[in-house]
Amino acid sequence: MDQYLTCMGLDALSDFRRQELISKLAIDDIRARFVHFIALRGDSGQDVLTEAQRKQLDDLLPSGLEPPETENEAEQDTLFAFPRQCISPWSSKATSIAQVCGLGKVIKRIERGIIYKITSATKYDQDLAAKLLHDPMTQELRRQFPDLESMFAEGTPAPLQTIDLHAQGTTPQEALQAANKELGLGLDNSEIQYLIDVFAANGSLARPPSDIELFMFAQINSEHCRHKQFNASWTIDGKTKPDSLFSMIRMTHAANPKWVVSAYSDNAAVLEGLKGSLWAPFHTTGQWTETKEQVHYLIKVETHNHPTAVSPFPGAATGSGGEIRDEGSVGRGSMPKAGLCGFSVSDLLIPGFEQPWEVDIGKPNHIASSFEIMMDAPMGSSAFNNEFGRPCLTGYFRTLLLSLPTGSGKSEWRGYHKPIMIAGGLGTVRPQHALKDPSIVAPGAHVIVMGGPAMLIGLGGGAASSQTSTEGSKDLDFASVQRGNPEMQIRAQEVITSCAARGDSNPILFIHDVGAGGLSNALPELVHDCNLGATFELREIDNADRSMSPLQIWCCEGTFWGSLALFRYRY
């Protein structure tokens, strides 16, 4: 059984932020300090830290091993904010630092929370305080000191579940509709009927479906991943249109293909570049060398709307992170260079600065307001870019909320309560690595997943982001959003960059990023594109939460998995 240490950290609030909270909550004072929770390896009752290790840990932590302050003074309220159901990105970094410093054999994990102490002679708005003092997507806020046994617990692996389509008292349609709602699959009636036919007694599979099959099907066939509306045919005012939305987007390239190396076929488009230089360490000596060659440019934009609506800072941060992943996964490995971000929202309704044309028509409770989005989301995007080491150089921002007539004297509101969050960027790729070539991938190649471990985060993002902002549940929305970890992503990118620097001996044969749907989407796509099959062992996937079910391991987006690649059988 493990034992734990708890010690105080630095102040968690700047003076500006502290004064802002005092004003908004109408309280006398508020103080906040970080608190560190340390899980030690070994039996309780033993002091597993030597004196030297205790001094080393005391030096690593900002305030050393100072014990926590949990006692209330008169007219003082104590609240604890700590990570919600997962390992925080801060924990991943802090634990890694401790392990690199030689404490890996005694420290299992370091986590961080915040202790708030509120002083108020009068009763304050506790609901408002909860909203201002923690992010419900990533944190819990309680009056009790957190249960460290639960925080650091490792449960037993959850089993695979099957859905009985012919259970007594229900029909296959009702059973799948129930699973659709419970798992947040976002399936439409035609997709449900397809599954009924496939798993029927006389169908091609003729057995009950598992939860992992339904979840994987939902992510892969979501609007987010398949762009069904963009590829659909359109009939407007009784006339069938000759082009889909996607075909119209492609018209620019079809009319002017000059200077385009690839478009609409990889994780980013590649444009012909000019002669330039590649500086990289030579793989045998480590000496930095210059290679004169043509430098191809790659460009990319994508959206991350649903996560930004649910939790603006991490939603926009992981939106930029996902776009960076795409920029690093072109051809046989590429390099992100510079980024952009953009936002479309409804009327801001800035408190105390409302404008005459603005209208407050309300919003779904589980998404942020336009003002909250614009206060936090741009910071999330720029923070991820900066921490990854890529500047976010440009972007856009606009608001729109209109009442439009729909006929018969009626009207409806059109706006961006569910925002548009655009992440984009620019990168480079070496000419010999610019195009994917499945013919060079032979049976026996290794599939490598780079990045952090699997966690119960980023689950069902493809399906969740394909639904309207009023569908689904709060818990499913929170579960669908990733946690940003730019440090983990830059580690994965360094592997890609180092491999690409080897030129013709690049060990990466084929590469994809891991996005919505997690490995359930990326691994089959990778293998399918190479016209091969593959065998995967779920329990060999690096996993920080041993209680996760096969569905959760296979379909989560992990701790910002960088990319995955097929490597040569022999290096």
XYZ file of C-alpha atoms in Angstrom, residues 78-519:
442
model
C -11.755 26.724 2.991
C -12.248 25.155 -0.439
C -10.099 22.568 -2.215
C -9.756 22.380 -6.014
C -8.041 19.271 -7.352
C -7.878 17.259 -10.620
C -11.044 15.603 -11.830
C -10.858 11.889 -12.671
C -7.539 11.985 -14.487
C -3.855 12.812 -14.294
C -3.321 16.506 -15.003
C -0.731 17.687 -17.565
C 1.091 19.405 -14.676
C 1.335 16.041 -12.912
C 2.813 14.375 -15.996
C 5.523 17.035 -16.206
C 6.287 17.166 -12.467
C 6.438 13.379 -12.143
C 8.721 13.163 -15.168
C 11.063 15.797 -13.687
C 11.221 13.900 -10.385
C 12.004 10.664 -12.196
C 14.726 12.289 -14.324
C 16.250 13.612 -11.075
C 16.601 10.065 -9.793
C 13.465 9.839 -7.629
C 11.561 7.421 -9.896
C 12.083 4.449 -7.572
C 10.435 6.176 -4.622
C 7.962 8.635 -6.198
C 5.020 7.154 -8.020
C 3.299 10.416 -8.949
C 3.069 14.082 -7.994
C -0.241 15.905 -8.361
C -1.278 19.479 -7.632
C -4.382 21.180 -6.274
C -5.316 24.580 -4.842
C -6.427 25.551 -1.326
C -8.677 28.623 -1.256
C -9.333 30.521 1.984
C -12.228 32.978 1.727
C -12.842 35.579 4.424
C -16.258 37.235 4.451
C -18.330 38.735 7.256
C -21.471 38.245 5.130
C -22.834 35.368 3.114
C -21.408 35.234 -0.404
C -22.681 33.599 -3.622
C -21.248 30.090 -3.399
C -22.450 29.069 -6.882
C -20.616 32.035 -8.384
C -17.552 31.202 -6.306
C -17.555 27.641 -7.638
C -17.761 28.935 -11.203
C -14.903 31.391 -10.709
C -12.560 29.189 -8.673
C -12.345 26.034 -10.755
C -12.795 24.555 -14.219
C -15.439 21.801 -13.867
C -13.999 19.979 -16.877
C -10.596 19.442 -15.292
C -11.170 20.002 -11.555
C -13.418 19.190 -8.628
C -14.161 21.780 -5.929
C -14.982 20.526 -2.426
C -14.927 21.636 1.182
C -13.260 18.422 2.290
C -9.574 17.653 1.907
C -9.238 15.313 -1.122
C -9.119 11.575 -0.551
C -5.606 10.695 -1.687
C -6.392 6.977 -1.819
C -9.021 7.740 -4.476
C -6.862 10.315 -6.256
C -3.987 7.876 -6.755
C -6.000 4.646 -6.873
C -5.383 2.030 -9.548
C -8.532 0.056 -10.228
C -8.935 -3.299 -11.926
C -9.447 -3.256 -15.707
C -13.099 -2.809 -16.676
C -14.493 -5.519 -18.969
C -15.773 -5.383 -22.522
C -19.543 -4.900 -22.667
C -21.975 -6.372 -25.175
C -25.347 -4.924 -26.124
C -28.135 -7.502 -26.287
C -30.286 -6.420 -29.215
C -32.891 -9.083 -28.463
C -33.259 -8.749 -24.696
C -36.694 -9.536 -23.356
C -39.027 -6.549 -23.452
C -37.031 -4.523 -26.009
C -36.485 -4.358 -29.746
C -33.125 -4.026 -31.547
C -34.116 -0.465 -32.444
C -34.804 0.424 -28.780
C -31.599 -1.275 -27.563
C -29.444 0.675 -30.010
C -31.274 3.929 -29.302
C -30.534 3.435 -25.590
C -26.838 2.730 -26.319
C -26.790 5.727 -28.662
C -27.905 8.019 -25.842
C -25.865 6.427 -23.039
C -22.583 6.365 -24.978
C -23.142 9.665 -26.814
C -22.733 8.035 -30.230
C -24.623 10.643 -32.254
C -25.971 7.985 -34.683
C -28.800 8.893 -37.034
C -31.675 6.558 -37.952
C -30.013 5.249 -41.109
C -26.857 4.302 -39.198
C -28.879 2.583 -36.477
C -30.765 0.582 -39.124
C -27.465 -0.380 -40.772
C -26.172 -1.752 -37.453
C -29.419 -3.638 -36.846
C -29.069 -5.334 -40.248
C -25.377 -6.174 -39.753
C -25.832 -7.714 -36.283
C -29.153 -9.440 -37.043
C -29.393 -13.238 -36.899
C -29.168 -13.365 -40.690
C -26.743 -10.435 -40.959
C -23.081 -10.486 -41.929
C -21.935 -10.652 -38.278
C -24.956 -12.361 -36.680
C -24.041 -11.704 -33.035
C -24.535 -9.034 -30.357
C -22.346 -5.953 -30.875
C -19.789 -4.900 -28.282
C -19.625 -1.375 -26.875
C -16.185 -0.882 -28.446
C -17.547 -1.728 -31.918
C -20.427 0.719 -31.604
C -18.195 3.458 -30.224
C -15.567 2.955 -32.917
C -18.258 2.968 -35.615
C -19.685 6.224 -34.235
C -16.334 8.029 -34.174
C -15.188 6.886 -37.615
C -18.551 7.692 -39.214
C -19.096 10.995 -37.435
C -19.491 14.230 -39.357
C -16.221 15.351 -37.768
C -14.275 12.485 -39.373
C -16.221 11.737 -42.549
C -17.498 15.193 -43.572
C -20.787 13.690 -44.718
C -22.465 17.051 -45.204
C -19.526 18.398 -47.205
C -19.567 15.331 -49.460
C -23.361 15.100 -49.771
C -25.405 15.949 -52.849
C -27.669 19.005 -52.542
C -31.180 19.697 -53.794
C -32.157 23.357 -53.382
C -35.578 24.697 -54.414
C -36.254 21.409 -56.188
C -33.062 21.532 -58.257
C -30.252 19.011 -57.789
C -26.905 20.749 -57.684
C -24.023 19.219 -59.677
C -21.348 19.781 -57.017
C -20.882 18.936 -53.357
C -19.446 21.481 -50.956
C -16.133 19.657 -50.986
C -15.978 19.524 -54.762
C -16.516 23.290 -54.845
C -13.687 23.763 -52.344
C -11.447 21.644 -54.574
C -12.240 23.746 -57.633
C -9.498 26.240 -56.805
C -6.862 23.535 -56.889
C -8.384 21.910 -59.981
C -8.251 25.206 -61.867
C -4.787 26.206 -60.615
C -2.754 23.109 -59.647
C 0.622 24.747 -60.332
C 3.067 24.740 -57.399
C 0.892 22.221 -55.475
C 2.679 19.020 -54.481
C -0.326 17.486 -52.708
C -3.767 18.656 -51.611
C -6.752 16.947 -49.920
C -4.812 13.703 -49.615
C -2.692 14.084 -46.463
C -2.798 15.745 -43.052
C -1.844 19.093 -44.633
C -1.384 20.464 -48.145
C 2.144 20.745 -49.548
C 3.296 23.593 -51.813
C 6.518 23.755 -53.789
C 9.119 25.856 -52.042
C 12.373 27.566 -52.911
C 15.944 26.531 -52.375
C 16.984 26.800 -48.760
C 18.902 25.076 -45.974
C 18.147 22.312 -43.524
C 20.161 22.438 -40.304
C 20.132 19.194 -38.321
C 22.532 17.049 -36.288
C 24.102 14.237 -38.316
C 22.672 11.015 -36.885
C 26.009 9.229 -36.388
C 28.114 12.082 -34.979
C 25.574 14.489 -33.491
C 27.333 17.349 -35.284
C 25.017 19.980 -36.740
C 25.326 20.191 -40.512
C 23.753 22.255 -43.295
C 22.045 20.598 -46.244
C 21.181 22.757 -49.262
C 17.873 21.592 -50.727
C 14.416 22.698 -51.828
C 12.173 23.512 -48.852
C 8.534 22.598 -49.433
C 5.877 24.486 -47.464
C 2.841 22.882 -45.882
C -0.369 24.688 -44.880
C -3.293 23.596 -42.745
C -6.442 24.872 -41.027
C -9.090 22.991 -39.075
C -11.755 23.701 -36.469
C -12.146 22.704 -32.811
C -15.580 24.112 -32.091
C -17.271 21.740 -29.637
C -14.389 21.473 -27.114
C -13.940 25.257 -27.160
C -17.654 25.702 -26.396
C -17.508 23.275 -23.464
C -14.268 24.534 -21.913
C -12.656 27.407 -23.812
C -9.020 27.369 -22.638
C -8.263 23.631 -22.981
C -10.609 23.348 -25.969
C -8.742 25.988 -27.967
C -5.372 24.775 -26.657
C -5.942 21.230 -27.895
C -7.382 22.627 -31.122
C -4.038 24.248 -31.844
C -2.274 21.132 -30.595
C -4.249 18.921 -32.969
C -3.403 21.143 -35.906
C 0.282 21.033 -34.916
C 0.063 17.223 -34.902
C -1.263 17.337 -38.463
C 1.603 19.575 -39.546
C 4.106 17.074 -38.166
C 2.442 14.065 -39.817
C 2.707 14.909 -43.527
C 4.346 12.435 -45.889
C 7.045 10.600 -43.923
C 7.424 13.284 -41.249
C 7.362 17.080 -41.364
C 7.997 20.117 -39.155
C 5.511 22.750 -37.828
C 6.788 26.346 -37.943
C 4.124 29.023 -37.246
C 0.451 29.125 -36.262
C -2.779 31.086 -36.400
C -6.099 30.992 -34.569
C -9.541 32.499 -35.217
C -12.885 32.764 -33.440
C -16.507 33.418 -34.434
C -18.938 33.864 -31.528
C -22.347 35.402 -30.812
C -22.786 38.797 -29.135
C -20.226 39.292 -26.345
C -22.482 41.123 -23.842
C -19.414 42.403 -21.970
C -20.555 43.171 -18.389
C -20.968 46.921 -18.050
C -20.244 47.448 -21.751
C -23.287 45.957 -23.508
C -23.912 47.412 -26.964
C -27.289 48.643 -28.359
C -27.412 45.973 -31.079
C -26.666 43.075 -28.732
C -29.393 40.700 -27.534
C -29.267 38.177 -24.700
C -31.216 35.114 -25.885
C -29.662 32.714 -23.345
C -27.501 29.657 -23.993
C -27.289 25.932 -23.092
C -26.063 25.590 -19.507
C -23.130 23.307 -20.277
C -21.363 25.618 -22.740
C -19.480 28.843 -22.084
C -20.804 32.267 -23.043
C -19.308 34.172 -25.974
C -17.603 36.551 -23.535
C -16.084 33.657 -21.554
C -14.883 32.048 -24.783
C -13.127 35.208 -25.942
C -11.585 35.768 -22.517
C -10.062 32.287 -22.312
C -9.879 30.558 -25.712
C -7.309 32.855 -27.414
C -5.090 32.429 -24.356
C -5.417 28.650 -24.617
C -4.405 28.632 -28.267
C -1.452 30.974 -27.789
C -0.321 29.134 -24.640
C -0.151 25.780 -26.418
C 1.659 27.280 -29.390
C 4.175 29.023 -27.116
C 4.809 25.999 -24.900
C 5.266 23.800 -27.956
C 7.765 26.321 -29.309
C 5.786 27.574 -32.301
C 4.664 31.221 -32.487
C 0.994 31.975 -33.109
C 1.415 34.910 -35.495
C -2.039 35.872 -36.759
C -5.768 35.198 -36.610
C -9.218 36.750 -36.663
C -12.190 37.446 -34.352
C -15.783 38.389 -35.138
C -19.250 38.317 -33.565
C -22.636 37.672 -35.155
C -26.198 37.236 -33.857
C -29.115 37.933 -36.220
C -32.860 37.415 -36.240
C -33.796 36.142 -39.709
C -37.305 35.642 -41.159
C -38.293 32.035 -41.922
C -41.668 32.738 -43.552
C -45.252 32.946 -42.308
C -44.309 35.883 -40.109
C -41.855 33.793 -38.048
C -38.170 34.287 -37.463
C -35.218 32.491 -35.870
C -31.916 33.493 -34.326
C -28.689 32.694 -36.164
C -25.342 33.089 -34.457
C -22.320 31.327 -33.018
C -23.327 30.172 -29.514
C -21.402 27.062 -30.491
C -18.329 28.965 -31.649
C -16.090 28.483 -34.613
C -12.540 27.992 -33.388
C -10.051 27.813 -36.249
C -6.527 26.519 -35.724
C -4.077 26.738 -38.567
C -0.444 26.925 -39.399
C 2.500 26.696 -41.703
C 5.344 24.210 -41.741
C 8.006 22.584 -43.893
C 8.721 19.124 -45.243
C 11.763 17.732 -47.029
C 11.100 17.027 -50.754
C 11.922 13.314 -50.513
C 9.449 12.943 -47.609
C 6.581 15.075 -48.961
C 4.379 12.255 -50.305
C 3.111 9.102 -48.650
C 3.977 5.907 -50.511
C 2.258 2.772 -49.200
C 4.307 0.553 -51.508
C 7.414 0.974 -49.317
C 5.614 -0.492 -46.284
C 6.145 -4.250 -46.133
C 4.601 -6.857 -43.823
C 6.531 -6.941 -40.568
C 6.748 -3.175 -40.136
C 6.274 -1.943 -36.569
C 3.462 0.355 -35.490
C 4.778 2.904 -32.982
C 2.512 5.192 -30.928
C 4.336 8.281 -29.661
C 3.195 10.465 -26.783
C 1.810 10.022 -23.298
C -0.259 7.202 -21.831
C -3.922 6.413 -22.360
C -6.296 8.211 -19.965
C -10.033 8.647 -19.607
C -9.984 11.912 -21.591
C -10.824 12.929 -25.140
C -13.415 10.139 -25.299
C -15.967 10.357 -28.094
C -14.796 13.700 -29.452
C -15.664 12.837 -33.042
C -19.304 12.079 -32.287
C -19.679 14.820 -29.656
C -18.372 17.524 -31.959
C -20.772 16.404 -34.689
C -23.891 17.050 -32.618
C -25.664 20.326 -31.962
C -24.828 22.228 -28.791
C -28.128 21.255 -27.147
C -27.690 17.482 -27.532
C -25.812 15.042 -25.313
C -25.029 15.313 -21.625
C -22.693 17.461 -19.546
C -20.580 14.483 -18.418
C -20.194 13.191 -21.981
C -19.231 16.668 -23.175
C -16.553 16.964 -20.491
C -15.234 13.470 -21.262
C -14.915 14.322 -24.963
C -12.411 17.167 -24.462
C -8.678 16.455 -24.430
C -6.120 17.801 -21.993
C -3.331 19.799 -23.579
C 0.244 18.662 -22.981
C 2.536 20.584 -25.349
C 5.678 19.280 -23.670
C 4.649 15.713 -24.503
C 3.855 16.760 -28.050
C 7.201 18.446 -28.631
C 8.912 15.250 -27.477
C 7.034 13.309 -30.145
C 7.835 15.999 -32.708
C 11.539 15.808 -31.870
C 11.460 12.107 -32.761
C 9.811 12.920 -36.105
C 12.258 15.747 -36.820
C 15.267 13.567 -35.968
C 14.030 10.773 -38.211
C 13.360 13.172 -41.114
C 16.888 14.604 -40.717
C 18.285 11.213 -41.743
C 17.075 11.829 -45.286
C 16.899 8.671 -47.403
C 17.503 6.501 -44.320
C 14.457 7.958 -42.521
C 13.047 5.021 -40.520
C 9.495 6.412 -40.721
C 7.690 4.791 -43.634
C 4.176 6.144 -43.041
C 2.735 8.464 -40.402
C -0.636 9.710 -39.142
C -1.668 11.900 -36.239
C -3.986 10.593 -33.518
C -7.058 12.823 -33.319
C -10.777 12.328 -32.784
C -11.594 8.694 -32.033
C -8.095 8.024 -30.729
C -6.377 4.837 -31.836
